[in-house]
mmCIF file of C-alpha atoms in Angstrom:
data_model
loop_
_atom_site.group_PDB
_atom_site.id
_atom_site.type_symbol
_atom_site.label_atom_id
_atom_site.label_comp_id
_atom_site.label_asym_id
_atom_site.label_seq_id
_atom_site.Cartn_x
_atom_site.Cartn_y
_atom_site.Cartn_z
ATOM 1 C CA MET A 1 -62.003 186.496 193.180
ATOM 2 C CA PRO A 2 -61.236 185.193 196.687
ATOM 3 C CA GLU A 3 -59.881 181.668 197.041
ATOM 4 C CA PRO A 4 -62.368 179.174 198.420
ATOM 5 C CA GLN A 5 -61.971 178.580 202.237
ATOM 6 C CA HIS A 6 -61.274 174.856 203.182
ATOM 7 C CA HIS A 7 -63.298 173.489 205.996
ATOM 8 C CA ARG A 8 -61.211 172.477 208.968
ATOM 9 C CA PRO A 9 -62.280 170.276 211.839
ATOM 10 C CA PRO A 10 -62.770 172.270 215.009
ATOM 11 C CA ASN A 11 -59.982 170.495 216.888
ATOM 12 C CA PRO A 12 -57.712 168.723 214.469
ATOM 13 C CA VAL A 13 -55.071 166.367 215.973
ATOM 14 C CA PRO A 14 -51.714 168.207 215.528
ATOM 15 C CA ALA A 15 -49.487 166.674 212.963
ATOM 16 C CA SER A 16 -46.827 166.550 215.683
ATOM 17 C CA ALA A 17 -48.913 163.904 217.650
ATOM 18 C CA MET A 18 -49.136 161.860 214.487
ATOM 19 C CA GLY A 19 -45.465 162.209 214.016
ATOM 20 C CA ARG A 20 -44.764 161.115 217.636
ATOM 21 C CA ALA A 21 -47.013 158.179 217.097
ATOM 22 C CA LEU A 22 -45.116 157.078 214.158
ATOM 23 C CA HIS A 23 -41.816 157.702 215.917
ATOM 24 C CA ALA A 24 -43.012 155.765 218.937
ATOM 25 C CA LEU A 25 -43.845 152.667 216.844
ATOM 26 C CA THR A 26 -40.529 152.838 214.921
ATOM 27 C CA ALA A 27 -38.722 153.089 218.357
ATOM 28 C CA VAL A 28 -40.737 150.365 220.258
ATOM 29 C CA ILE A 29 -40.574 147.644 217.694
ATOM 30 C CA PRO A 30 -36.785 147.473 217.305
ATOM 31 C CA ALA A 31 -36.372 148.046 221.089
ATOM 32 C CA LEU A 32 -38.234 144.844 221.653
ATOM 33 C CA GLY A 33 -35.994 142.793 219.406
ATOM 34 C CA GLU A 34 -36.549 139.767 217.435
ATOM 35 C CA GLY A 35 -39.545 137.612 218.266
ATOM 36 C CA SER A 36 -43.359 137.757 218.403
ATOM 37 C CA HIS A 37 -44.753 140.670 220.241
ATOM 38 C CA GLU A 38 -48.315 141.511 221.301
ATOM 39 C CA LEU A 39 -48.714 145.256 221.946
ATOM 40 C CA ASN A 40 -51.696 146.135 224.115
ATOM 41 C CA LEU A 41 -52.679 149.853 224.195
ATOM 42 C CA THR A 42 -55.245 151.017 226.791
ATOM 43 C CA ALA A 43 -56.420 154.624 226.709
ATOM 44 C CA ASP A 44 -58.913 156.119 229.219
ATOM 45 C CA ARG A 45 -60.905 159.032 228.194
ATOM 46 C CA PRO A 46 -61.976 161.952 230.427
ATOM 47 C CA ASP A 47 -65.632 160.687 230.495
ATOM 48 C CA GLY A 48 -64.600 157.453 232.038
ATOM 49 C CA THR A 49 -64.790 155.265 228.968
ATOM 50 C CA GLY A 50 -61.792 153.229 227.820
ATOM 51 C CA ILE A 51 -60.415 151.998 224.523
ATOM 52 C CA ILE A 52 -58.338 148.841 224.255
ATOM 53 C CA THR A 53 -56.598 147.992 220.997
ATOM 54 C CA GLU A 54 -53.847 145.424 220.167
ATOM 55 C CA LEU A 55 -51.317 144.938 217.526
ATOM 56 C CA ASN A 56 -49.248 141.679 216.953
ATOM 57 C CA VAL A 57 -45.862 142.194 215.416
ATOM 58 C CA THR A 58 -43.139 139.717 214.443
ATOM 59 C CA VAL A 59 -39.622 140.953 214.185
ATOM 60 C CA ALA A 60 -37.107 138.862 212.259
ATOM 61 C CA PRO A 61 -33.755 139.800 210.915
ATOM 62 C CA GLY A 62 -34.387 142.487 208.273
ATOM 63 C CA SER A 63 -38.110 142.327 208.512
ATOM 64 C CA VAL A 64 -41.161 143.376 210.489
ATOM 65 C CA HIS A 65 -44.577 141.753 209.952
ATOM 66 C CA VAL A 66 -47.774 143.193 211.467
ATOM 67 C CA ASP A 67 -50.260 140.418 212.094
ATOM 68 C CA ARG A 68 -53.350 142.498 211.723
ATOM 69 C CA SER A 69 -55.365 144.041 208.991
ATOM 70 C CA ALA A 70 -54.630 147.541 207.723
ATOM 71 C CA GLU A 71 -57.944 148.671 209.499
ATOM 72 C CA GLU A 72 -56.792 147.189 212.832
ATOM 73 C CA TYR A 73 -53.406 148.786 212.457
ATOM 74 C CA MET A 74 -54.958 152.126 211.754
ATOM 75 C CA ARG A 75 -57.119 151.739 214.850
ATOM 76 C CA PHE A 76 -54.008 151.114 216.954
ATOM 77 C CA PHE A 77 -52.196 153.961 215.313
ATOM 78 C CA THR A 78 -55.192 156.395 215.817
ATOM 79 C CA VAL A 79 -55.471 155.541 219.597
ATOM 80 C CA LEU A 80 -51.737 155.932 220.075
ATOM 81 C CA THR A 81 -51.892 159.232 218.374
ATOM 82 C CA PHE A 82 -54.685 160.577 220.516
ATOM 83 C CA ALA A 83 -53.062 159.144 223.638
ATOM 84 C CA LEU A 84 -49.786 161.107 222.761
ATOM 85 C CA GLU A 85 -51.817 164.201 221.752
ATOM 86 C CA GLN A 86 -53.528 164.050 225.332
ATOM 87 C CA SER A 87 -56.531 166.344 224.749
ATOM 88 C CA THR A 88 -58.972 163.424 224.544
ATOM 89 C CA VAL A 89 -57.192 160.839 226.525
ATOM 90 C CA ARG A 90 -56.616 161.027 230.331
ATOM 91 C CA ASP A 91 -54.404 157.991 230.910
ATOM 92 C CA ALA A 92 -52.788 155.550 228.552
ATOM 93 C CA THR A 93 -50.447 152.555 228.758
ATOM 94 C CA LEU A 94 -48.672 150.463 226.104
ATOM 95 C CA ILE A 95 -47.865 146.903 227.339
ATOM 96 C CA ALA A 96 -45.629 144.644 225.082
ATOM 97 C CA ALA A 97 -45.740 140.898 225.730
ATOM 98 C CA THR A 98 -43.121 138.815 223.984
ATOM 99 C CA SER A 99 -43.682 135.144 223.247
ATOM 100 C CA ALA A 100 -40.799 132.953 224.027
ATOM 101 C CA ASP A 101 -39.780 129.859 226.073
ATOM 102 C CA ARG A 102 -40.419 132.094 228.988
ATOM 103 C CA PRO A 103 -42.757 134.977 228.134
ATOM 104 C CA ARG A 104 -41.650 138.513 229.062
ATOM 105 C CA THR A 105 -43.518 141.744 229.414
ATOM 106 C CA CYS A 106 -42.612 145.415 229.693
ATOM 107 C CA GLY A 107 -44.598 148.545 229.409
ATOM 108 C CA TRP A 108 -44.694 152.323 228.969
ATOM 109 C CA GLU A 109 -47.250 154.929 230.201
ATOM 110 C CA VAL A 110 -47.919 158.172 228.294
ATOM 111 C CA ARG A 111 -46.874 161.245 230.207
ATOM 112 C CA GLU A 112 -46.200 164.685 228.726
ATOM 113 C CA GLY A 113 -46.839 163.439 225.125
ATOM 114 C CA TRP A 114 -44.463 160.561 225.082
ATOM 115 C CA LEU A 115 -43.967 156.938 226.165
ATOM 116 C CA HIS A 116 -42.080 156.547 229.662
ATOM 117 C CA PRO A 117 -41.147 153.160 230.988
ATOM 118 C CA ILE A 118 -43.358 151.734 233.765
ATOM 119 C CA ASP A 119 -41.646 150.556 236.925
ATOM 120 C CA PRO A 120 -41.425 146.785 236.717
ATOM 121 C CA ALA A 121 -42.853 146.316 240.185
ATOM 122 C CA ASP A 122 -45.857 148.421 239.301
ATOM 123 C CA LEU A 123 -46.309 146.533 236.005
ATOM 124 C CA ARG A 124 -45.961 143.106 237.810
ATOM 125 C CA SER A 125 -48.854 143.987 240.250
ATOM 126 C CA ALA A 126 -51.111 145.282 237.469
ATOM 127 C CA VAL A 127 -50.367 142.330 235.037
ATOM 128 C CA THR A 128 -50.426 139.452 237.534
ATOM 129 C CA ALA A 129 -53.635 140.414 239.016
ATOM 130 C CA HIS A 130 -55.308 138.974 235.971
ATOM 131 C CA LEU A 131 -53.274 135.722 235.811
ATOM 132 C CA THR A 132 -53.336 132.330 237.607
ATOM 133 C CA ALA A 133 -50.527 131.591 239.987
ATOM 134 C CA ASP A 134 -48.816 129.294 237.470
ATOM 135 C CA GLU A 135 -49.066 132.033 234.733
ATOM 136 C CA ALA A 136 -47.701 134.619 237.061
ATOM 137 C CA ALA A 137 -44.760 132.427 238.119
ATOM 138 C CA SER A 138 -43.693 131.887 234.562
ATOM 139 C CA LEU A 139 -43.978 135.596 233.482
ATOM 140 C CA VAL A 140 -40.703 137.666 233.305
ATOM 141 C CA ILE A 141 -41.379 141.415 233.848
ATOM 142 C CA CYS A 142 -38.576 143.501 232.298
ATOM 143 C CA SER A 143 -37.717 147.165 232.428
ATOM 144 C CA ALA A 144 -39.052 148.756 229.233
ATOM 145 C CA PRO A 145 -36.342 150.424 227.173
ATOM 146 C CA VAL A 146 -36.120 154.207 227.374
ATOM 147 C CA LEU A 147 -37.331 155.584 224.043
ATOM 148 C CA ARG A 148 -35.776 158.742 222.653
ATOM 149 C CA ARG A 149 -38.313 161.426 222.194
ATOM 150 C CA PRO A 150 -38.349 163.069 218.896
ATOM 151 C CA ARG A 151 -37.552 166.817 218.821
#
């Protein structure tokens, strides 16, 4: 008797994209260091619609706390996975804002299935366009750490 055939979705997300998304999160969070970080992920789809999702993470010595529900975390992780997979996302950026005495921001763009640092001058012009002059003056734009791509 033949074995039953399992139904597969027409275009499943490759496990490698899910692995890269997990690796990206485990690389980004320690690279940001201790503190409270807001991660904003924006993904533009080929049809012109966009998805924006965020994740708040607090890093302390020996611990990481995600300040969102499991459902919100899964939404962030899913959008990151599809952004890295690249078949349904045209452009994606991940911006990290760190709360401190003087807030700082850095960011990455998705290219070739991985996160690459955004030039600080480009990030400054994009981020400060939405801020008041006082907010923009107090913001420190940093170079995002280069993240090692998994093999």
